[in-house]
mmCIF file of C-alpha atoms and ligand atoms in Angstrom:
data_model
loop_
_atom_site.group_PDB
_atom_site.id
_atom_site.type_symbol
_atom_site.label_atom_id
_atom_site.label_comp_id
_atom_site.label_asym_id
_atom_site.label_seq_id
_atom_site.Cartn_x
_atom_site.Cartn_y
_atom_site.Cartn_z
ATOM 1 C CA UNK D 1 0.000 0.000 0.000
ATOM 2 C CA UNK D 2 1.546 3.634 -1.152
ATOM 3 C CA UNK D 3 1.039 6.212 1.676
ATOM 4 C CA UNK D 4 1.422 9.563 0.832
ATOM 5 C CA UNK D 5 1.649 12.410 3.864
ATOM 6 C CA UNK D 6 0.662 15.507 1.973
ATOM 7 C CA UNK D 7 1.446 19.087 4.171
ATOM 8 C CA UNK D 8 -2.731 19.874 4.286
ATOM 9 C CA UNK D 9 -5.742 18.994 2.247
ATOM 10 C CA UNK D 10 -5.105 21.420 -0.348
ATOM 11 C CA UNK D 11 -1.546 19.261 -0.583
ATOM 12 C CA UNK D 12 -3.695 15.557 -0.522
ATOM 13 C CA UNK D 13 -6.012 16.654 -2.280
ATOM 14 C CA UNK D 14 -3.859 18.009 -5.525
ATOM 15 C CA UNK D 15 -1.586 14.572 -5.412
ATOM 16 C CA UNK D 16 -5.103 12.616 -5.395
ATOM 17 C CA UNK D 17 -6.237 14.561 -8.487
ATOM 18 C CA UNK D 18 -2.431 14.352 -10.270
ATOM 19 C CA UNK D 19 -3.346 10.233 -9.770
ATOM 20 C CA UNK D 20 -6.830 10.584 -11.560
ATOM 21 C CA UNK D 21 -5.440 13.113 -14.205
ATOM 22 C CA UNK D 22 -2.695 10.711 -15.288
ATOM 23 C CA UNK D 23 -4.916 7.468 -15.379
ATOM 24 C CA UNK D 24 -7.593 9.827 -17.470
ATOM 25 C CA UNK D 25 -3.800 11.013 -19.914
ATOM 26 C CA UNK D 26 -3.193 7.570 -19.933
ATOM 27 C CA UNK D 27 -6.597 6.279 -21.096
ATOM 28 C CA UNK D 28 -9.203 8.886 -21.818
ATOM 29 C CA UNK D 29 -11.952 6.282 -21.636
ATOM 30 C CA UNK D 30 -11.461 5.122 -18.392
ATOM 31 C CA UNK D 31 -13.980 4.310 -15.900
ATOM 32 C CA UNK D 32 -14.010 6.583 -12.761
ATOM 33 C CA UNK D 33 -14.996 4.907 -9.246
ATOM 34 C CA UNK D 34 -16.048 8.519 -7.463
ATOM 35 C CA UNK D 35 -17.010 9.367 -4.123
ATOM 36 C CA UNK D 36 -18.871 12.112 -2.421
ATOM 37 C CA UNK D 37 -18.698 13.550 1.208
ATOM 38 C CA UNK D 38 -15.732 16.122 2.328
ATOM 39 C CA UNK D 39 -12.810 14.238 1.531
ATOM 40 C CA UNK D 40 -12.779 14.213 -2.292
ATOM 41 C CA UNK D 41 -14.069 17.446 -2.799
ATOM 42 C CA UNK D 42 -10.599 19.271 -3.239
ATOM 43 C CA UNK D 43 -9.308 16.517 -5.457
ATOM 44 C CA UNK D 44 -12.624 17.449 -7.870
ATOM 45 C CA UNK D 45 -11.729 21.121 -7.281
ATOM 46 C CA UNK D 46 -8.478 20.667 -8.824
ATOM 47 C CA UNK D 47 -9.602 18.417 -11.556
ATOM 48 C CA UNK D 48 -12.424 21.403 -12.449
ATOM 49 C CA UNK D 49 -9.374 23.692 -12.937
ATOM 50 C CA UNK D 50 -7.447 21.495 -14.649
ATOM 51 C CA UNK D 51 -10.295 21.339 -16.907
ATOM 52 C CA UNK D 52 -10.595 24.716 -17.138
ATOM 53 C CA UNK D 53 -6.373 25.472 -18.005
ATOM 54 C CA UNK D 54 -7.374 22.808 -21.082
ATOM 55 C CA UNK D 55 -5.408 20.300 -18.949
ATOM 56 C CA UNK D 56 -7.856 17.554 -18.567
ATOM 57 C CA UNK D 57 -10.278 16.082 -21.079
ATOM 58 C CA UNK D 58 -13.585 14.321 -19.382
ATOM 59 C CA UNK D 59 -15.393 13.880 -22.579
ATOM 60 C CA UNK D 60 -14.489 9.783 -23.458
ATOM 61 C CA UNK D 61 -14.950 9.090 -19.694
ATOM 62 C CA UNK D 62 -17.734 6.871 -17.520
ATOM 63 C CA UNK D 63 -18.509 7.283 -14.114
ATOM 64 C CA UNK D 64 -19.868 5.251 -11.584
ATOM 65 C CA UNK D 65 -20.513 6.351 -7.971
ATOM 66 C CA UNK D 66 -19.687 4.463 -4.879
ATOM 67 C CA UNK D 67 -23.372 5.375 -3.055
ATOM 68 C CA UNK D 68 -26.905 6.985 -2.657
ATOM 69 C CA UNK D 69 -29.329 7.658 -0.113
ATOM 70 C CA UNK D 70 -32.140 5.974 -0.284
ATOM 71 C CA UNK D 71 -35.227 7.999 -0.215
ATOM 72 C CA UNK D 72 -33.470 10.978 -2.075
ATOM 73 C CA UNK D 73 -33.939 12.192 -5.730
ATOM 74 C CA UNK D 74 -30.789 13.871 -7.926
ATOM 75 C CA UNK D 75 -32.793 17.510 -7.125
ATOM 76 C CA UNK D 76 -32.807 16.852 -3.541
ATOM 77 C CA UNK D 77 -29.312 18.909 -2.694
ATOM 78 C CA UNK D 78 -28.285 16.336 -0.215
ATOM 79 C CA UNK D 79 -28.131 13.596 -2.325
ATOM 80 C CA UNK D 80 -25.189 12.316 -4.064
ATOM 81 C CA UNK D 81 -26.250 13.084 -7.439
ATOM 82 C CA UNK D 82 -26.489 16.592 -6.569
ATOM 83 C CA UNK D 83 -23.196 16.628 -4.605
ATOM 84 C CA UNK D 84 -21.794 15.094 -7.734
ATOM 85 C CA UNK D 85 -23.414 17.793 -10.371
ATOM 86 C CA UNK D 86 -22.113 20.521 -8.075
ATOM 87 C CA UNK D 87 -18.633 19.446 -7.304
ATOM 88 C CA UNK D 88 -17.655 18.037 -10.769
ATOM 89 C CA UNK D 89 -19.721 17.207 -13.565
ATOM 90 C CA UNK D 90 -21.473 20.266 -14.010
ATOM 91 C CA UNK D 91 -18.532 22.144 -14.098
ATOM 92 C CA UNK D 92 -16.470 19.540 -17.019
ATOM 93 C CA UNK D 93 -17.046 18.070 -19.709
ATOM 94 C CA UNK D 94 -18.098 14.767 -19.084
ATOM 95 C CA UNK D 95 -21.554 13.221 -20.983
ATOM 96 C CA UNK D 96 -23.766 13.084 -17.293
ATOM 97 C CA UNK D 97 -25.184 10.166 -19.612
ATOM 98 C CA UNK D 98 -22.193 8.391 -18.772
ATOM 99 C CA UNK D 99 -21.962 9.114 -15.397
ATOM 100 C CA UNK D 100 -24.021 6.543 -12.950
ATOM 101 C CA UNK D 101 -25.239 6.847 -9.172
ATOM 102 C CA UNK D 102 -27.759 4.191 -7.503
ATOM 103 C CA UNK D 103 -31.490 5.291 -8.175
ATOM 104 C CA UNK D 104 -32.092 6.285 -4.263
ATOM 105 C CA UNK D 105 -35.971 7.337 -5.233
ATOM 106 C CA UNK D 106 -36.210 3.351 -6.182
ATOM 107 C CA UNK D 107 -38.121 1.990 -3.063
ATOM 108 C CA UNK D 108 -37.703 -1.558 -3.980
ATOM 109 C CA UNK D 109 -34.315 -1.934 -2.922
ATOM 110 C CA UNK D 110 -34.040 -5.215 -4.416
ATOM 111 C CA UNK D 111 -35.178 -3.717 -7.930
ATOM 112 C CA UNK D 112 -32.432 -0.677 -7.360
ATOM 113 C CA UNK D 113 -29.662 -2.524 -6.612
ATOM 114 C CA UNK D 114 -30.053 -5.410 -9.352
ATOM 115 C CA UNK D 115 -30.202 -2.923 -11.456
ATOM 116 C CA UNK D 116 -27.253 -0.940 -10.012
ATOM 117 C CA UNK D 117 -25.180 -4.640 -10.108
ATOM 118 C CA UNK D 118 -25.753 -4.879 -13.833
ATOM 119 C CA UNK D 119 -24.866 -1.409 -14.475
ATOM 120 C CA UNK D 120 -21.481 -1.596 -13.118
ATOM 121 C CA UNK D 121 -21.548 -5.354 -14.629
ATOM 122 C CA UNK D 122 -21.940 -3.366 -18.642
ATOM 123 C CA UNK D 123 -20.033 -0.750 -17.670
ATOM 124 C CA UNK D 124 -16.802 -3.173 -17.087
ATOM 125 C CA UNK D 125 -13.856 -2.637 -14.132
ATOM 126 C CA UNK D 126 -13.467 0.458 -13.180
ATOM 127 C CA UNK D 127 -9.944 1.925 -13.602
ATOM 128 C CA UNK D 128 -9.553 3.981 -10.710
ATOM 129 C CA UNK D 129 -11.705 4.068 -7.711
ATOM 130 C CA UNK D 130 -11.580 7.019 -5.011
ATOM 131 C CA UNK D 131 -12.777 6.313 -1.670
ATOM 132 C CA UNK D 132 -13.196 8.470 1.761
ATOM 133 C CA UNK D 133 -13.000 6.723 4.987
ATOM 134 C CA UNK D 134 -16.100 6.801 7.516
ATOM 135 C CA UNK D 135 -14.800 7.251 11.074
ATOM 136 C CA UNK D 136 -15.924 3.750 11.756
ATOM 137 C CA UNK D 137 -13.956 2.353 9.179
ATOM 138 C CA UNK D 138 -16.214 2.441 6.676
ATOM 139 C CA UNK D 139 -15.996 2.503 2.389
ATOM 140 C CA UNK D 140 -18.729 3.404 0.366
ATOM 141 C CA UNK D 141 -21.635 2.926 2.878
ATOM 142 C CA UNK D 142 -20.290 -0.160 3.778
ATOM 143 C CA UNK D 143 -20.739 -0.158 7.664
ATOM 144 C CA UNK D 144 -19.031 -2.472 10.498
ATOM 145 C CA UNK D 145 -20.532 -5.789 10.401
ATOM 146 C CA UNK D 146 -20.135 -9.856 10.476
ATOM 147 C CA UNK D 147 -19.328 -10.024 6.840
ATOM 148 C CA UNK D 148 -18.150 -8.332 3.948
ATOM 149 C CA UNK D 149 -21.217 -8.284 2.041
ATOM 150 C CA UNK D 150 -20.107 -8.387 -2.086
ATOM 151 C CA UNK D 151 -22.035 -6.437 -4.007
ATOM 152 C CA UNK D 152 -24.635 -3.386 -4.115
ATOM 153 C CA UNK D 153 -27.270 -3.789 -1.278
ATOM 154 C CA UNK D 154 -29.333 -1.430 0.664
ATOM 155 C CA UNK D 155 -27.605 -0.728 4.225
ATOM 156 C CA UNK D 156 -28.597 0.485 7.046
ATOM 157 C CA UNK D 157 -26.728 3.508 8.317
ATOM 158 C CA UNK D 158 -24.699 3.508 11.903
ATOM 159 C CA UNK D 159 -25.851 6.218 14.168
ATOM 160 C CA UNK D 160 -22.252 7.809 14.223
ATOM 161 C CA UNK D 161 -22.531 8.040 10.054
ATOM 162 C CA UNK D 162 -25.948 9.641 10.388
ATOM 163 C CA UNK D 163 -24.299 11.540 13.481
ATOM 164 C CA UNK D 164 -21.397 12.590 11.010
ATOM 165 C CA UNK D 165 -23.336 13.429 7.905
ATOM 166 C CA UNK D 166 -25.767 15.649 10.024
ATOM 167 C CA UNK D 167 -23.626 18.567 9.169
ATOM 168 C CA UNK D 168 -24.964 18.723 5.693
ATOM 169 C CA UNK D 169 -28.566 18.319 7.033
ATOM 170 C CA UNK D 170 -31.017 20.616 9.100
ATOM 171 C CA UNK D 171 -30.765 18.339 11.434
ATOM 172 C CA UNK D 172 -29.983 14.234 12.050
ATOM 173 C CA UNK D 173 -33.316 13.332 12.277
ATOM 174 C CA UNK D 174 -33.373 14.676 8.239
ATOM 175 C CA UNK D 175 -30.752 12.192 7.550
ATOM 176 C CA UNK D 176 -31.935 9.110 5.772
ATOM 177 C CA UNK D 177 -31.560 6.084 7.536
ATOM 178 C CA UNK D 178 -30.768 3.886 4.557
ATOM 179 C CA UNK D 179 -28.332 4.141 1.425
ATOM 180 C CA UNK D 180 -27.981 1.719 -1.172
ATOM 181 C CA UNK D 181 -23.856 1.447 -1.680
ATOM 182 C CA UNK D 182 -21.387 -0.935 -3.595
ATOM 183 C CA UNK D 183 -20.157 -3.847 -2.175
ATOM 184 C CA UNK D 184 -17.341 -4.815 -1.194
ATOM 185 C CA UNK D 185 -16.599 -6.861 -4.047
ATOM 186 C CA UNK D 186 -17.888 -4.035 -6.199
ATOM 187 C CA UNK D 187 -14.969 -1.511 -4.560
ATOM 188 C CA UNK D 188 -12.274 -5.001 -4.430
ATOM 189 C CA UNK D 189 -12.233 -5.308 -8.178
ATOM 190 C CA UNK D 190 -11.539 -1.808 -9.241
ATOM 191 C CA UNK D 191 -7.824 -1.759 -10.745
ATOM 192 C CA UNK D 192 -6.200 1.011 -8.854
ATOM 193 C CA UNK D 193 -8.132 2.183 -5.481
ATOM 194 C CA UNK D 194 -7.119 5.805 -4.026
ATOM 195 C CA UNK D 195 -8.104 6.569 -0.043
ATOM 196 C CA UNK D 196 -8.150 10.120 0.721
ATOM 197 C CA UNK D 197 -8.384 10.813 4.550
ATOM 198 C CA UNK D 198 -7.501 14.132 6.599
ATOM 199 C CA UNK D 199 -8.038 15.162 10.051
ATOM 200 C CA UNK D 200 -7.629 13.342 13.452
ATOM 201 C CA UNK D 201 -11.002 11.824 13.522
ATOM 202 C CA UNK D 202 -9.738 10.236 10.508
ATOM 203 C CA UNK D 203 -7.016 8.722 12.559
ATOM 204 C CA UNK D 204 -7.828 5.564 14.107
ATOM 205 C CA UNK D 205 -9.998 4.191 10.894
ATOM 206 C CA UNK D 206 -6.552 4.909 9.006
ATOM 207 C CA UNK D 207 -4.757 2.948 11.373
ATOM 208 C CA UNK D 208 -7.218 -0.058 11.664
ATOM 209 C CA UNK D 209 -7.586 -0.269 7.763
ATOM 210 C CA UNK D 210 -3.831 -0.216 7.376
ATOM 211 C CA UNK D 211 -2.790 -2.305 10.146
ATOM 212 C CA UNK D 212 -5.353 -3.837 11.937
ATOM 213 C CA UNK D 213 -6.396 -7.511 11.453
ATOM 214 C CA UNK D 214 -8.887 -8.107 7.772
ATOM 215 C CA UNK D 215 -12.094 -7.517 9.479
ATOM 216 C CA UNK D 216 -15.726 -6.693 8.255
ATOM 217 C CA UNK D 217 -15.743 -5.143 11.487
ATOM 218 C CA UNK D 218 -13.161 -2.538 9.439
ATOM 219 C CA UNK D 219 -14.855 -2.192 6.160
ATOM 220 C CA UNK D 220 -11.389 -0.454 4.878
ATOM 221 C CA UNK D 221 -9.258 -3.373 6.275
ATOM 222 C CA UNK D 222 -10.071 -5.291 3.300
ATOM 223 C CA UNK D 223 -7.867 -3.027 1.211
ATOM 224 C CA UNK D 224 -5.172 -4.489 2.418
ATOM 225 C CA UNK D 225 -5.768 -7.417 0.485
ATOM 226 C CA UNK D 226 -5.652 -5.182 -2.980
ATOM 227 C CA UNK D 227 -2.099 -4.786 -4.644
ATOM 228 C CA UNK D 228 -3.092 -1.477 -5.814
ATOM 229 C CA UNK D 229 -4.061 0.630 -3.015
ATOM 230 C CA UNK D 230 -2.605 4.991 -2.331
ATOM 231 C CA UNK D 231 -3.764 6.381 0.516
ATOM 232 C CA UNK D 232 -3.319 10.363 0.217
ATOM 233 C CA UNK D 233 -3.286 11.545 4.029
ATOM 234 C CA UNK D 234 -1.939 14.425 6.371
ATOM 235 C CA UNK D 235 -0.120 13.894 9.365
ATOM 236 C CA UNK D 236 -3.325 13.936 11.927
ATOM 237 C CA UNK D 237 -5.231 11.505 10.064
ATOM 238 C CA UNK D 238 -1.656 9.315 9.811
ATOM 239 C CA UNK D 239 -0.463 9.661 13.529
ATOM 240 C CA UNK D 240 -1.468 6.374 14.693
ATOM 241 C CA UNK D 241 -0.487 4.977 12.092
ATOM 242 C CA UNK D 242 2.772 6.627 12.390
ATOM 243 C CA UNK D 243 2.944 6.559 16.165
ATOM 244 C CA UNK D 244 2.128 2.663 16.473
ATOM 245 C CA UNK D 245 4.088 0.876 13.183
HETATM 246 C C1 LIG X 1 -19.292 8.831 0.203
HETATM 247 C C2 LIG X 1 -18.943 7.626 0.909
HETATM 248 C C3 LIG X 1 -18.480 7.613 2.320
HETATM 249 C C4 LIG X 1 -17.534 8.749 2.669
HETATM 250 C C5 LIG X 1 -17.124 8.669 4.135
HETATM 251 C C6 LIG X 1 -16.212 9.806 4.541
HETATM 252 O O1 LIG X 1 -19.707 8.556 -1.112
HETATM 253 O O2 LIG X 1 -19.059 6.604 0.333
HETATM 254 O O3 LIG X 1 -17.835 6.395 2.563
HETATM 255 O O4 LIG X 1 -16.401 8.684 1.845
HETATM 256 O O5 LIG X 1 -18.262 8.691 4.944
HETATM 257 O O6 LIG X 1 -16.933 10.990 4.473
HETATM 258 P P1 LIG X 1 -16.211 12.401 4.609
HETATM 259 O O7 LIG X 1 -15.283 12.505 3.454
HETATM 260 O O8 LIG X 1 -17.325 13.412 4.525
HETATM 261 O O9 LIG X 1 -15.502 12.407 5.913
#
């Protein structure tokens, strides 16, 4: 696993987006794994601007987001369509045609994530996939739990993720409960997977999905087991990891 300790998150964030804009130099149809929440959104700011200085070119490339709330439409401005618009595609040039987020106002969540499953399934690996890090370890909205469950299903959210994505809400109780995310599997068989993690509430999910024991307990831990894994960090989200190895 690469571990990069950038200065800040302006610092992580920029050597996150240098990874996507080579992969996208390298192979302009590549298939993007994105994420929403607070730590990718620097890494999309820089990518807009790089768009902007005729750097990047999003126009051959698919997208395919990690997660949705279930309950929420793409005009509801908490969901992750929305978040997605905003922060990136609205602002490159990227066909939104090509760009893919479970359906979160599909109620039968067996119907939404079949359907979710066999997009990813025509849409073929993605190249690179970016992921944040919950404070209980968690990828995607893959929470703690007995087993690592493979592929898109309709989770339940912890009361500390509800607790921690009540900032972007009124208030928790305005939080949706549910989410239908990517498995495991899903996140596993992307080529190259980048983690981008700041802050020291950040810090003990870094350690425990770097060196803690393979747990589903740890969603993240199971990265370990992927040969292609960066982890773009500053020094309070690394100190454990720093402190303990
Ligand atoms: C978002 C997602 C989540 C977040 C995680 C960290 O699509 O899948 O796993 O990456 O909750 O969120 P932030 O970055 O807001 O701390």
């Amino acid at each position: 696993m690469y571990i990069y300790e950038g200065k800040n998150y302006e610092d992580v964030s920029e050597r996150a987006a240098m990874v996507i804009a080579a992969e996208m130099m390298l192979k302009p149809d590549l298939v993007l794994g994105l994420a929403t929440g607070s730590s990718p959104v620097g890494m999309y700011k820089k990518l807009v601007q790089w768009h902007r200085e005729g750097k990047l070119d999003f126009s051959q490339a698919t997208s395919v987001n990690l997660d949705e709330y279930k309950g929420l439409g793409g005009d509801h401005d908490q969901s992750y369509r929305y978040f997605m618009n905003d922060n990136l595609f609205n602002h490159v040039n990227i066909d939104k045609e090509k760009t893919h987020v479970p359906n979160g106002l599909e109620p039968d969540a067996d119907k939404a994530c079949a359907a979710y499953n066999a997009l990813l399934d025509g849409v073929g690996k993605v190249d690179v996939q970016v992921l944040g890090l919950g404070g209980n370890g968690h990828i995607g909205f893959n929470e703690p739990d007995e087993r690592f469950t493979t592929r898109t299903h309709c989770v339940r959210l912890e009361e500390s993720t509800i607790q921690a994505n009540a900032r972007f809400f009124a208030s928790a109780e305005e939080v949706p409960t549910q989410a239908y995310t990517m498995g495991i599997g899903d996140i596993m068989s992307a080529r190259k997977i980048i983690v981008i993690a700041t802050g020291e509430q950040k810090a003990k999910a870094l350690y425990d999905t770097i060196c803690g024991p393979v747990t589903p307990r740890v969603p993240g831990s199971v990265l370990q087991l992927h040969s292609q894994v960066a982890v773009f960090a500053d020094a309070a989200a690394l100190s454990l990891v720093k402190e303990k190895r």
